[in-house]
PDB file of C-alpha atoms and ligand atoms in Angstrom:
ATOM      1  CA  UNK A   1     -51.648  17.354  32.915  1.00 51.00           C
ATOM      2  CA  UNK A   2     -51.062  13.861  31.561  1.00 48.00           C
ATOM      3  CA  UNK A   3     -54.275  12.660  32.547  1.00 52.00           C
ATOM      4  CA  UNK A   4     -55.630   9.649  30.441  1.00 51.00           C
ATOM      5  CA  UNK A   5     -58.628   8.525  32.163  1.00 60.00           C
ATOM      6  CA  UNK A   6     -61.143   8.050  30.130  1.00 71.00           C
ATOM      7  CA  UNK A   7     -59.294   8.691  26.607  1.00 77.00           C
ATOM      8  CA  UNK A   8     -60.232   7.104  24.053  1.00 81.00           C
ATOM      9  CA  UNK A   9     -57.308   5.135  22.290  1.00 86.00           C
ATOM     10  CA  UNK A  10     -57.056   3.782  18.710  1.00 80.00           C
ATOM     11  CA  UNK A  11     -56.599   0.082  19.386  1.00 88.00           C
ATOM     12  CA  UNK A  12     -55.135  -1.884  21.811  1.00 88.00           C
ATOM     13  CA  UNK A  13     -52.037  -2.855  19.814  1.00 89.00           C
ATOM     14  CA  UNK A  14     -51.561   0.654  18.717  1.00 87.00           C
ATOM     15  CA  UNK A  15     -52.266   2.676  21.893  1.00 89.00           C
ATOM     16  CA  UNK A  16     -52.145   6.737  20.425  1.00 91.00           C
ATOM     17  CA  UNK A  17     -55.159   8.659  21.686  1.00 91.00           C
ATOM     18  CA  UNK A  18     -57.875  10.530  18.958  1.00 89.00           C
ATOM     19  CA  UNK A  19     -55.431  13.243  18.741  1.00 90.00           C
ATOM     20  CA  UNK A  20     -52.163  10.878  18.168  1.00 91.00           C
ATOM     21  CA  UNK A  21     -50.772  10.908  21.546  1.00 94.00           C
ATOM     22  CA  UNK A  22     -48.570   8.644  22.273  1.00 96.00           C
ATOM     23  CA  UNK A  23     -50.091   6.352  25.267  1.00 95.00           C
ATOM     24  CA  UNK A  24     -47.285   6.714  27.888  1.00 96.00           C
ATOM     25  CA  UNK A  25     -45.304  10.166  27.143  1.00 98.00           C
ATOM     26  CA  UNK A  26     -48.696  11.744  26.130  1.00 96.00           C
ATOM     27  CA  UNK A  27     -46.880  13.561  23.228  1.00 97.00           C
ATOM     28  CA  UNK A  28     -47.597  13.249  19.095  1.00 97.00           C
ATOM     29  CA  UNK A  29     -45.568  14.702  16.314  1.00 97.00           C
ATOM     30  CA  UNK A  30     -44.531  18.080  15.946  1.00 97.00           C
ATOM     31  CA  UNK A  31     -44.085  18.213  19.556  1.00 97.00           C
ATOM     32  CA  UNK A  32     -40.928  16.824  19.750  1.00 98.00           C
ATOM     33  CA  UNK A  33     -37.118  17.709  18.303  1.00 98.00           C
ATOM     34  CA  UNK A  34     -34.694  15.106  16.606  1.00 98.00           C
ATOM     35  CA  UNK A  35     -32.393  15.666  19.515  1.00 98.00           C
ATOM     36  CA  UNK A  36     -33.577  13.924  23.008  1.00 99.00           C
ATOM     37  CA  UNK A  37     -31.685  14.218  26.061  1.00 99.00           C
ATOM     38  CA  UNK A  38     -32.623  10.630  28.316  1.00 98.00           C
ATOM     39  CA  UNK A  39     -32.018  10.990  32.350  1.00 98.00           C
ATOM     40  CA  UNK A  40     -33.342   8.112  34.133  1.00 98.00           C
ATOM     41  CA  UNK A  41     -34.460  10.203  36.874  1.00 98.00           C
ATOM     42  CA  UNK A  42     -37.527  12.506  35.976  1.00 98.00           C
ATOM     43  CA  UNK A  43     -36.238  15.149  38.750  1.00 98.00           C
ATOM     44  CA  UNK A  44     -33.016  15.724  36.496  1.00 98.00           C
ATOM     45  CA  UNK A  45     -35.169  17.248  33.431  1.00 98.00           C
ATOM     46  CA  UNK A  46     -35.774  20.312  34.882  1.00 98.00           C
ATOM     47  CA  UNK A  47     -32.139  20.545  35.614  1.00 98.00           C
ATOM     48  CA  UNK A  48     -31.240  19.999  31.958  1.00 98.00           C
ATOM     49  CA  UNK A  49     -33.471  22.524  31.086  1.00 98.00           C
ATOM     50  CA  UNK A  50     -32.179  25.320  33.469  1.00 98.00           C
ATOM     51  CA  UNK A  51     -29.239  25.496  30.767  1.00 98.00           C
ATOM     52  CA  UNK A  52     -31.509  26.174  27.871  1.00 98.00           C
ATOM     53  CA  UNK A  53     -32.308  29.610  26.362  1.00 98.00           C
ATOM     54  CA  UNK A  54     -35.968  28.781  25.964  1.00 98.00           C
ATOM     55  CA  UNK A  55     -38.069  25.875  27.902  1.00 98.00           C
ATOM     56  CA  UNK A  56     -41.276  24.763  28.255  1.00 98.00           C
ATOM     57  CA  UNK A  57     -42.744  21.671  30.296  1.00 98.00           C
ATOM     58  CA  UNK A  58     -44.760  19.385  28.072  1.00 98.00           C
ATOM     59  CA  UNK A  59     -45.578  16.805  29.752  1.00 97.00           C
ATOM     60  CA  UNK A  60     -45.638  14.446  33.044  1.00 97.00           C
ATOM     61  CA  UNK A  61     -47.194  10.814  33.048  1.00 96.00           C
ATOM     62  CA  UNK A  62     -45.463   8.451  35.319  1.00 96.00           C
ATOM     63  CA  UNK A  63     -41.675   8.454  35.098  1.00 97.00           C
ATOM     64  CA  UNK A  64     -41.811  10.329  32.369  1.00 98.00           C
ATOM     65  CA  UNK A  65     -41.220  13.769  33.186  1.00 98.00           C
ATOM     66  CA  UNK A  66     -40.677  15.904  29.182  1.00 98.00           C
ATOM     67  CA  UNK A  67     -39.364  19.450  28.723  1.00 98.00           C
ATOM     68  CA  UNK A  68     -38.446  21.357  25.228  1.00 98.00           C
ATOM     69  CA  UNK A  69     -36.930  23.822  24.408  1.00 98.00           C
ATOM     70  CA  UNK A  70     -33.822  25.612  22.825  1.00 98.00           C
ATOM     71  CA  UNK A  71     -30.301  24.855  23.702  1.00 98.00           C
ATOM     72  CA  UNK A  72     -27.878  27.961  21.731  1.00 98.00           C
ATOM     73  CA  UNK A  73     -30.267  28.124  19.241  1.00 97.00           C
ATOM     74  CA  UNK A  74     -31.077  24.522  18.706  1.00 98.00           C
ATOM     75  CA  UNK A  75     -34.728  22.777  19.058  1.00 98.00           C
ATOM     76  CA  UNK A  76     -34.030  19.924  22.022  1.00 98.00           C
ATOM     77  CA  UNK A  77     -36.288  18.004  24.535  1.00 98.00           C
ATOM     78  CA  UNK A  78     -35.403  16.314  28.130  1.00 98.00           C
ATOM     79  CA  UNK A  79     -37.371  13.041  28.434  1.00 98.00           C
ATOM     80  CA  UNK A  80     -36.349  10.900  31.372  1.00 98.00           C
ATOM     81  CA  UNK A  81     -36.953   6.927  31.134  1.00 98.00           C
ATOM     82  CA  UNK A  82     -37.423   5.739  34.883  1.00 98.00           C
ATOM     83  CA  UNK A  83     -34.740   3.166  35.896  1.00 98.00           C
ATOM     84  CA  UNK A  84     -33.808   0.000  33.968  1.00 98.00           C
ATOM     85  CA  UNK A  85     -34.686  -1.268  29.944  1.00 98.00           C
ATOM     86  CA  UNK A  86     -38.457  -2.062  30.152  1.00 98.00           C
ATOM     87  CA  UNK A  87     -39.494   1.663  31.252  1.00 98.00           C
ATOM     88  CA  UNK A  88     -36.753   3.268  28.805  1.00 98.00           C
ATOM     89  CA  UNK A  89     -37.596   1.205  25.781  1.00 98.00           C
ATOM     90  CA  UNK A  90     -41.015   2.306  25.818  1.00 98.00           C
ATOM     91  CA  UNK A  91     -39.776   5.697  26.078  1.00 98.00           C
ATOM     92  CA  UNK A  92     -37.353   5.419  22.695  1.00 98.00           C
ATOM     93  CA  UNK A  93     -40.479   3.137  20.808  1.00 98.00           C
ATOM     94  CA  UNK A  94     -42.773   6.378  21.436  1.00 98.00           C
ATOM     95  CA  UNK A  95     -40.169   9.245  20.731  1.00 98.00           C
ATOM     96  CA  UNK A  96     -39.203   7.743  17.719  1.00 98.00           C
ATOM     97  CA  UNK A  97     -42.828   7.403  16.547  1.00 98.00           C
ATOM     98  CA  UNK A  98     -43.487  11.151  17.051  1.00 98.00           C
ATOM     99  CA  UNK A  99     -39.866  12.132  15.079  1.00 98.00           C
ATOM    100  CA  UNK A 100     -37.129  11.703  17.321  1.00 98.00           C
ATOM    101  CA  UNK A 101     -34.304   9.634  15.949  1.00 98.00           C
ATOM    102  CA  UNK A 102     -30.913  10.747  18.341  1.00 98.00           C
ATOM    103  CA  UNK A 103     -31.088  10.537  22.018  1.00 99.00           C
ATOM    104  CA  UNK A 104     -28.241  11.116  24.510  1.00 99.00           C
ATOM    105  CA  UNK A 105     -28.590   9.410  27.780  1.00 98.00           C
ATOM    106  CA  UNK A 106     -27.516  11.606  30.786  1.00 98.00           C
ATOM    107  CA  UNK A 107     -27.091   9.381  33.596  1.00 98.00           C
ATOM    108  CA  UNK A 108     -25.056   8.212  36.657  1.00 98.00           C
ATOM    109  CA  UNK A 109     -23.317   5.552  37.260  1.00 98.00           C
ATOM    110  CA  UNK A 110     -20.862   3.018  38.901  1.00 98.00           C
ATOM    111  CA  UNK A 111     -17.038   3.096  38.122  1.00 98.00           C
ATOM    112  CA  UNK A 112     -15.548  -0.432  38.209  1.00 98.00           C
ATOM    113  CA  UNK A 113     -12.186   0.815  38.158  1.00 97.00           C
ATOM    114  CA  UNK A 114     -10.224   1.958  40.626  1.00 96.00           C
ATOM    115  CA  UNK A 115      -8.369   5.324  38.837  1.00 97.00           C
ATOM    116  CA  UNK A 116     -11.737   6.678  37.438  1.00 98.00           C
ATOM    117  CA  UNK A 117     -12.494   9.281  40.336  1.00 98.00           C
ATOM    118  CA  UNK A 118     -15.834   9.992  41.581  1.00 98.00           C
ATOM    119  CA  UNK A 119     -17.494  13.195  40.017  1.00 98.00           C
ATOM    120  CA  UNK A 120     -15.632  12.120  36.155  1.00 98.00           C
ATOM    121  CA  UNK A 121     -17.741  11.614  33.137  1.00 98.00           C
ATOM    122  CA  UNK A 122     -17.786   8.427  31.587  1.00 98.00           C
ATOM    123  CA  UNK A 123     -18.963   8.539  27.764  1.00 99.00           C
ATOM    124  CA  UNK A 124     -19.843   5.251  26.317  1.00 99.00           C
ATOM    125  CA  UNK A 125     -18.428   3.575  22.997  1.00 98.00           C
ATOM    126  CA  UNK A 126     -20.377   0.546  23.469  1.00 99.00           C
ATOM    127  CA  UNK A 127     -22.801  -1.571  26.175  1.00 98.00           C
ATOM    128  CA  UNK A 128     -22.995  -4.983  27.441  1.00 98.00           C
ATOM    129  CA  UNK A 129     -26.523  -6.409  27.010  1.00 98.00           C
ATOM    130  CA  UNK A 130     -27.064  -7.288  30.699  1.00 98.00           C
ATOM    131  CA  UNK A 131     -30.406  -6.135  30.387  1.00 98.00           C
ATOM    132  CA  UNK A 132     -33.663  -7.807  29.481  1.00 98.00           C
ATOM    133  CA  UNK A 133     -35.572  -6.001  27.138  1.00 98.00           C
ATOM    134  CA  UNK A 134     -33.209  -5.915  24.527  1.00 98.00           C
ATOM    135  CA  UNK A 135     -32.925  -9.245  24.199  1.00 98.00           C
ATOM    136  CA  UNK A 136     -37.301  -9.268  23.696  1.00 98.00           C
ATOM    137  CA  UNK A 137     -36.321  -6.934  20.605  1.00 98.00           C
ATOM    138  CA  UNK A 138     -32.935  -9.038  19.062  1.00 98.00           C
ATOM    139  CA  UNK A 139     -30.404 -11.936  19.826  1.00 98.00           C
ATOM    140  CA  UNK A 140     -28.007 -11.406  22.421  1.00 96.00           C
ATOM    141  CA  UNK A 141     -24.664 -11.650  19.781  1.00 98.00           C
ATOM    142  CA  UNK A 142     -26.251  -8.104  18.125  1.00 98.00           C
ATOM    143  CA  UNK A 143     -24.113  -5.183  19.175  1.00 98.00           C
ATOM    144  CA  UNK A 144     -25.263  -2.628  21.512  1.00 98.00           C
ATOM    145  CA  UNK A 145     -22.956  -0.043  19.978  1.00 98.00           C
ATOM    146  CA  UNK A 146     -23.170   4.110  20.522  1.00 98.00           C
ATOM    147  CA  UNK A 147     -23.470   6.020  17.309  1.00 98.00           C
ATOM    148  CA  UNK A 148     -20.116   7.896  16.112  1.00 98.00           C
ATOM    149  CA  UNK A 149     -21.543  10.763  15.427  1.00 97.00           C
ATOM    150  CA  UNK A 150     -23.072  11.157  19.026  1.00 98.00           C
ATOM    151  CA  UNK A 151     -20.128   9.515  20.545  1.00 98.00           C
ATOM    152  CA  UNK A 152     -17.823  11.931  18.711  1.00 98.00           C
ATOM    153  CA  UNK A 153     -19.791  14.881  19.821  1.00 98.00           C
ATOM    154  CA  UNK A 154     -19.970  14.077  23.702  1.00 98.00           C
ATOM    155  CA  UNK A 155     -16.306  13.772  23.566  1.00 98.00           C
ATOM    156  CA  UNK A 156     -15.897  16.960  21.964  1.00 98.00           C
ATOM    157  CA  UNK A 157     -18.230  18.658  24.179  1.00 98.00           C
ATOM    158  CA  UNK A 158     -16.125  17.030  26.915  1.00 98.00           C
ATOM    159  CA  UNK A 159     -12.853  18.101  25.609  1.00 97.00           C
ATOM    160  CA  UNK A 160     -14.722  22.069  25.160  1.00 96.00           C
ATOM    161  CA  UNK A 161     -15.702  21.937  28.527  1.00 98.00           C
ATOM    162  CA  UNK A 162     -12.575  20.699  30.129  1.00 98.00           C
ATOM    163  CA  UNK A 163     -13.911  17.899  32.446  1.00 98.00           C
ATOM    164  CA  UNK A 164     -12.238  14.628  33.484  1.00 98.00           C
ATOM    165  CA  UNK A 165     -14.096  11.869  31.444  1.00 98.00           C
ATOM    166  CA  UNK A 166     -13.052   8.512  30.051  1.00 98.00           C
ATOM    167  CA  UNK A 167     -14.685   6.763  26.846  1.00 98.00           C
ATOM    168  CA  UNK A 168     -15.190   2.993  26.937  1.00 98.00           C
ATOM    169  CA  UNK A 169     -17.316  -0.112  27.064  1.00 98.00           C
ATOM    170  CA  UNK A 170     -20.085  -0.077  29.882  1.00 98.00           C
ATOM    171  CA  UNK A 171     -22.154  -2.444  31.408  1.00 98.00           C
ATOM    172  CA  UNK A 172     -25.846  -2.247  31.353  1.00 98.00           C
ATOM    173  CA  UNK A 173     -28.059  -4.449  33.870  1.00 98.00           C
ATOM    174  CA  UNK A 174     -31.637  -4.384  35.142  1.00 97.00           C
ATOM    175  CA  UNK A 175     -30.334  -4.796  38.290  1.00 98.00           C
ATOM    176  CA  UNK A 176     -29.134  -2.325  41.001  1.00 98.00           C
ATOM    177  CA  UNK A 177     -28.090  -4.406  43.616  1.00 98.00           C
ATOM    178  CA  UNK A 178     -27.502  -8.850  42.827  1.00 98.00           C
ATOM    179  CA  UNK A 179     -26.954  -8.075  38.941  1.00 98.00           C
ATOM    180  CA  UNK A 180     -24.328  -5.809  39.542  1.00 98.00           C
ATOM    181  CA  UNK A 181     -22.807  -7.421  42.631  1.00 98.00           C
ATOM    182  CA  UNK A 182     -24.406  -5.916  45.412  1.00 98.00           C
ATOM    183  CA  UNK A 183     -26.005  -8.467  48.044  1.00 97.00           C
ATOM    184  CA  UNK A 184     -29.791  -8.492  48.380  1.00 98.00           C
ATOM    185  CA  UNK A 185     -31.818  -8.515  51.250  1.00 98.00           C
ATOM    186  CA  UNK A 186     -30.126 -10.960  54.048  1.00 98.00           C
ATOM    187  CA  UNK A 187     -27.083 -10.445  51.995  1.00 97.00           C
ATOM    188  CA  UNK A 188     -28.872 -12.515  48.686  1.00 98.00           C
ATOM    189  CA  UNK A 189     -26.261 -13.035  46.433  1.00 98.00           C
ATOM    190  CA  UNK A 190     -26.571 -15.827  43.430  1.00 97.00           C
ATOM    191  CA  UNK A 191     -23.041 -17.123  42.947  1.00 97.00           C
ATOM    192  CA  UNK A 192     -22.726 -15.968  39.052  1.00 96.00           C
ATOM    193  CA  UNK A 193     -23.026 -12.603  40.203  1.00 97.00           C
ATOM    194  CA  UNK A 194     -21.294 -12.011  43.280  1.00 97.00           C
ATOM    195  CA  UNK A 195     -18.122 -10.724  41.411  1.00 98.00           C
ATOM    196  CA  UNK A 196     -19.400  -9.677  38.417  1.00 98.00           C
ATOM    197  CA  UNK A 197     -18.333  -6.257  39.169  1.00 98.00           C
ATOM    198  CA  UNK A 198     -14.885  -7.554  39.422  1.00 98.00           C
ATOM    199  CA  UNK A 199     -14.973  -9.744  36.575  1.00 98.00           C
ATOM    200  CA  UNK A 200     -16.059  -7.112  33.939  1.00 98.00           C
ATOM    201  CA  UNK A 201     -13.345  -4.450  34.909  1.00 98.00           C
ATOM    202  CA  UNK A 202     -10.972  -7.238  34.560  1.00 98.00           C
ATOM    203  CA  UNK A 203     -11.748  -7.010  30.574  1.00 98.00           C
ATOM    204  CA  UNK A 204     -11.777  -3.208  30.761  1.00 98.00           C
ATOM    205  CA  UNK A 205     -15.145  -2.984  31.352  1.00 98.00           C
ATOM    206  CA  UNK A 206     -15.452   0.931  32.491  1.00 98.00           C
ATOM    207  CA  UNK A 207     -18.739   1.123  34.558  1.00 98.00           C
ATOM    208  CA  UNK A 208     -22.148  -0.678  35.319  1.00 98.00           C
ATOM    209  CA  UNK A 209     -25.485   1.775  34.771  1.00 98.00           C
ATOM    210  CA  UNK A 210     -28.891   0.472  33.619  1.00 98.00           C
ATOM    211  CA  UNK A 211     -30.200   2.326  30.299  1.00 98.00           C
ATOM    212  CA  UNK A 212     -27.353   2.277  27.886  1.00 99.00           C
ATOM    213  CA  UNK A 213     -27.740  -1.064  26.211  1.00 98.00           C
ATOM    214  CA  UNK A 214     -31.263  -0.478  25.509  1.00 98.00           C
ATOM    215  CA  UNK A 215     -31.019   2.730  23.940  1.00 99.00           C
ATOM    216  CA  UNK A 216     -28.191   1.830  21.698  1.00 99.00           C
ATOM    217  CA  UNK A 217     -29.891  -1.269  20.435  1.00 99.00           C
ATOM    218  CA  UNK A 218     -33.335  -0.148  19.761  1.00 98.00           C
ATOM    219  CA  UNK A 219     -31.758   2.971  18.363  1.00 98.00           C
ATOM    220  CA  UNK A 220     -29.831   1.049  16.343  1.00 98.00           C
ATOM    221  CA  UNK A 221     -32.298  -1.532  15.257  1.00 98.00           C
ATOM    222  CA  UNK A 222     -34.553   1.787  14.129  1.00 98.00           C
ATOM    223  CA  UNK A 223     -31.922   3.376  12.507  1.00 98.00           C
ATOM    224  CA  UNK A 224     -31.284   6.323  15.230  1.00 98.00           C
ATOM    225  CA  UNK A 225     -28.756   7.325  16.734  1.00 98.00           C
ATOM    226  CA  UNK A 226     -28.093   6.641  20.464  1.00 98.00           C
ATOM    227  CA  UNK A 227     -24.883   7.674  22.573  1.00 98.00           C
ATOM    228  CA  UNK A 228     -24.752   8.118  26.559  1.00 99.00           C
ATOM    229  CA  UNK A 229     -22.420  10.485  28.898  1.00 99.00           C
ATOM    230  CA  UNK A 230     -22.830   9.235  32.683  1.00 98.00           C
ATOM    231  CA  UNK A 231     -21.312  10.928  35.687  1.00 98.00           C
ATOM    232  CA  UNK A 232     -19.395   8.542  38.178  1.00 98.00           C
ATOM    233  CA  UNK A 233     -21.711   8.322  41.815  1.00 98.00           C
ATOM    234  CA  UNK A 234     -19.920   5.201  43.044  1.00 98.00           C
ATOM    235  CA  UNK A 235     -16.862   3.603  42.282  1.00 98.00           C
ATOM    236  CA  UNK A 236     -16.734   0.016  43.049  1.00 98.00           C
ATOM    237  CA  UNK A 237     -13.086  -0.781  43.210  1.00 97.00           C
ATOM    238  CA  UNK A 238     -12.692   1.574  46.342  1.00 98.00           C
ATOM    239  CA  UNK A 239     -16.206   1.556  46.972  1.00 97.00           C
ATOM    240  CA  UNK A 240     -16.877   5.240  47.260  1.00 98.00           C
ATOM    241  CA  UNK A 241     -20.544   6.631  46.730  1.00 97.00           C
ATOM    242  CA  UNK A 242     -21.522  10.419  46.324  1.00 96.00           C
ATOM    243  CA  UNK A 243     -24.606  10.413  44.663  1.00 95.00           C
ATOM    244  CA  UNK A 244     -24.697  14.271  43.109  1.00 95.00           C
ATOM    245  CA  UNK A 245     -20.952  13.657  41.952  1.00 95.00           C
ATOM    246  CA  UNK A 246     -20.382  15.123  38.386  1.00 98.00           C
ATOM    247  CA  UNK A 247     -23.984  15.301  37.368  1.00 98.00           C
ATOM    248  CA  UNK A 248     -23.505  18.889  36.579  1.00 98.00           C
ATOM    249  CA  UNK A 249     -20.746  18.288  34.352  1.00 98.00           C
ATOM    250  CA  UNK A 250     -22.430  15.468  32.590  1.00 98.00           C
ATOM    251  CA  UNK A 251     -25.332  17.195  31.903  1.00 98.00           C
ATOM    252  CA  UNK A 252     -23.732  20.321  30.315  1.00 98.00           C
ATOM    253  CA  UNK A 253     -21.647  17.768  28.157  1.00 98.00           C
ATOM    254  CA  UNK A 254     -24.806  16.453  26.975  1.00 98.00           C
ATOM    255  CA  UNK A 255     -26.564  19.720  25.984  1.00 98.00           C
ATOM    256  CA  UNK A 256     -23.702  20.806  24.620  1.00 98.00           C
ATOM    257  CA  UNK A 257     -23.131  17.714  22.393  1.00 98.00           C
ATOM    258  CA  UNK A 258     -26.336  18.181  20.576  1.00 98.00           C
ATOM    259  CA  UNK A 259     -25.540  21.734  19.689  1.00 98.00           C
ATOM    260  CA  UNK A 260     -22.366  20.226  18.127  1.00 98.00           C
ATOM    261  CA  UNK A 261     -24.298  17.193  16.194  1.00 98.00           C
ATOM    262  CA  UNK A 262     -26.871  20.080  15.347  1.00 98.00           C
ATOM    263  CA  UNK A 263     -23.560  21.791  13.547  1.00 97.00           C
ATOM    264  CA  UNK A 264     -22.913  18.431  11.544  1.00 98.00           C
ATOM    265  CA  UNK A 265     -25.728  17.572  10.431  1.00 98.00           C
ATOM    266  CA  UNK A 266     -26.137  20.841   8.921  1.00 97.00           C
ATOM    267  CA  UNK A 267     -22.801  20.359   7.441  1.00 96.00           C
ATOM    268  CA  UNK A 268     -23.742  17.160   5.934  1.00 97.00           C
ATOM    269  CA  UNK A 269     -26.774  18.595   4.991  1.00 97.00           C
ATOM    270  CA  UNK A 270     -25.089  21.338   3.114  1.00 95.00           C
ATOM    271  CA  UNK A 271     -22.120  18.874   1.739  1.00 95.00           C
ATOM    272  CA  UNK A 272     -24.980  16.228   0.569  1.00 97.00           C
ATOM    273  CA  UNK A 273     -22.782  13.507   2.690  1.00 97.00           C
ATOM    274  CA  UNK A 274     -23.617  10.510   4.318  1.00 96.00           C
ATOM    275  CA  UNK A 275     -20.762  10.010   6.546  1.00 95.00           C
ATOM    276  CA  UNK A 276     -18.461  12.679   8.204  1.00 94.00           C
ATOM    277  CA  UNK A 277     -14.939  11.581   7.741  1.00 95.00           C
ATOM    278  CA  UNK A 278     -11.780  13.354  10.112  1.00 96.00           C
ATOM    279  CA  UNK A 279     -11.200  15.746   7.271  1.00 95.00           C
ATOM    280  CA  UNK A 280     -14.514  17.553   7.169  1.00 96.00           C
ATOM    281  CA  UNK A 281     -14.514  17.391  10.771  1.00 96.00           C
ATOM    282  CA  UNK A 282     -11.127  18.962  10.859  1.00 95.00           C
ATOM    283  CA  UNK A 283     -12.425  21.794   8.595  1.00 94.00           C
ATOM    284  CA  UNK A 284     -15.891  22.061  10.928  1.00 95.00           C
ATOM    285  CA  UNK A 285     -13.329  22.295  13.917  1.00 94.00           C
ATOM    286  CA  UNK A 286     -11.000  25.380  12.215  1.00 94.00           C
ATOM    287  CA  UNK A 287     -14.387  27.565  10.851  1.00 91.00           C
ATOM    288  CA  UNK A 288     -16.302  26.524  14.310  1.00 89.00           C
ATOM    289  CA  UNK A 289     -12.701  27.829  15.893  1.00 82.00           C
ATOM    290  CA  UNK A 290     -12.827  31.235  14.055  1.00 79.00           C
ATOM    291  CA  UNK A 291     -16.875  32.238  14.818  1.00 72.00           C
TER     292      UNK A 291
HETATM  293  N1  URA B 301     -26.171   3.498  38.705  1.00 94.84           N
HETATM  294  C1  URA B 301     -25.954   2.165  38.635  1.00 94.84           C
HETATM  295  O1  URA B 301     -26.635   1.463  37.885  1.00 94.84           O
HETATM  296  N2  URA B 301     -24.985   1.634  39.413  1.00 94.84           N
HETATM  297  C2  URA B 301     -24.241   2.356  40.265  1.00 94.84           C
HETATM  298  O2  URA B 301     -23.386   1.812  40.957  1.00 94.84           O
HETATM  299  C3  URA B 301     -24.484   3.740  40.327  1.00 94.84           C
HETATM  300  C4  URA B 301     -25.451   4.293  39.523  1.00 94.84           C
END
């Protein structure tokens, strides 16, 4: 399985094998849902797919581990990106070739404040572009903003579920350790970033992770959808680490979450709307209530 050797591919600038795989995920269209869930770590896909009615593994070619499935009734995949922008902007530029256009990251992450606990979810509105490959794709001043309707439905799936989570801005970086305030090796520490960790909660800056800002931008740029739901491993401010803390929770949030988008854009479908405003949500919310 995801073997490549001696494939032949269509060009060198467009790299899809004779039968339209896609280079690195080894996947082409048809095989893949709208709805992708995104862990960085490929060990966490079979996880997200215990929850699922159906599942089926597709694929494994270097960090990226892919499962799909059915999630209550609803046609998902599990793709997970590797650590940091380069490997996960590879993995959106090939899911959204073969028909993907809304992916969820389900990560972990660092609290920079001191009252979010470890083991809470933290759902992103919006990421700071402290990553690199973004910046390849579009200026630094363009937003790397979650979409509502993803955003909306990880905190409903939240709220469902009855887990502690908080919604804010997060920090994205390519960097575990210096560029998020950790010292390197013989305690390596550049001066800009040896508080940066104290600096962004200071302007309510929730959390540092590594995948966010690339998601949201590329999805945005493509005209996806991106949100992310992260569970809190370390908190910086008391500088606590537990790295299985909350992933449970955060990954039922997710899978739940694209059931719910599943519901509205059927709605919308039905409606023939472009936007879903809090009225028709409050009506989704009172029928959804009454099934
Ligand atoms: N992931 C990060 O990027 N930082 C942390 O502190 C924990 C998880």
């Amino acid at each position: 399985m995801g073997s490549v050797i001696n494939v032949r591919f269509e060009s060198a600038s467009v790299p899809v094998d004779e039968s339209g795989r896609q280079y690195h995920l080894n996947v082409r269209r048809g095989d893949i849902p709208r709805y992708v869930l995104l862990p960085g770590d490929p060990g966490r896909v079979p996880l997200i797919a215990s929850f699922w009615d159906e599942k089926k593994l597709l694929s494994s070619h270097r960090e990226y581990v892919i499962y799909v499935g059915r999630y209550r009734g609803v046609d998902v995949a599990a793709v997970s990106t590797g650590i940091g922008g380069p490997a996960t902007a590879i993995a959106v530029e090939e899911l959204f070739r073969v028909g993907a256009d809304t992916f969820v990251r389900v990560g972990t992450t660092g609290a920079l404040r001191k009252e979010i606990k470890l083991g809470d979810l933290i759902i992103t509105s919006a990421a700071v572009r402290y990553d690199g490959v973004s910046k390849i794709y579009v200026d630094s001043e363009y937003p790397a903003v979650a979409s509502l309707d993803v955003l909306l439905a990880l905190i409903e799936a939240a709220d469902e579920l009855g887990v502690r989570y908080h919604v804010g801005i997060t920090a994205s970086s390519d960097s575990f350790y210096v560029g998020q305030g950790r010292p390197g090796f013989k305690n390596y520490l550049p001066r800009q970033w040896s508080d940066i960790h104290l600096r962004l909660a200071e302007v309510n800056v929730l959390n540092f992770e590594m995948e966010a800002s690339t998601i949201f931008t590329l999805a945005n740029i493509y005209g996806g959808r991106g949100g992310a739901v992260c569970a809190v491993i370390a908190n910086r401010a008391t500088d606590e680490f537990v790295p299985g803390a909350g992933v449970e929770d955060a990954i039922k949030v997710a899978n739940e979450a694209v059931r719910i988008l599943k519901e509205w854009d059927d709605l919308r479908a039905e409606r023939k709307i472009t936007y879903l405003s809090v009225s028709t949500l409050s009506e989704w919310y009172l029928r959804s209530r009454k099934k």
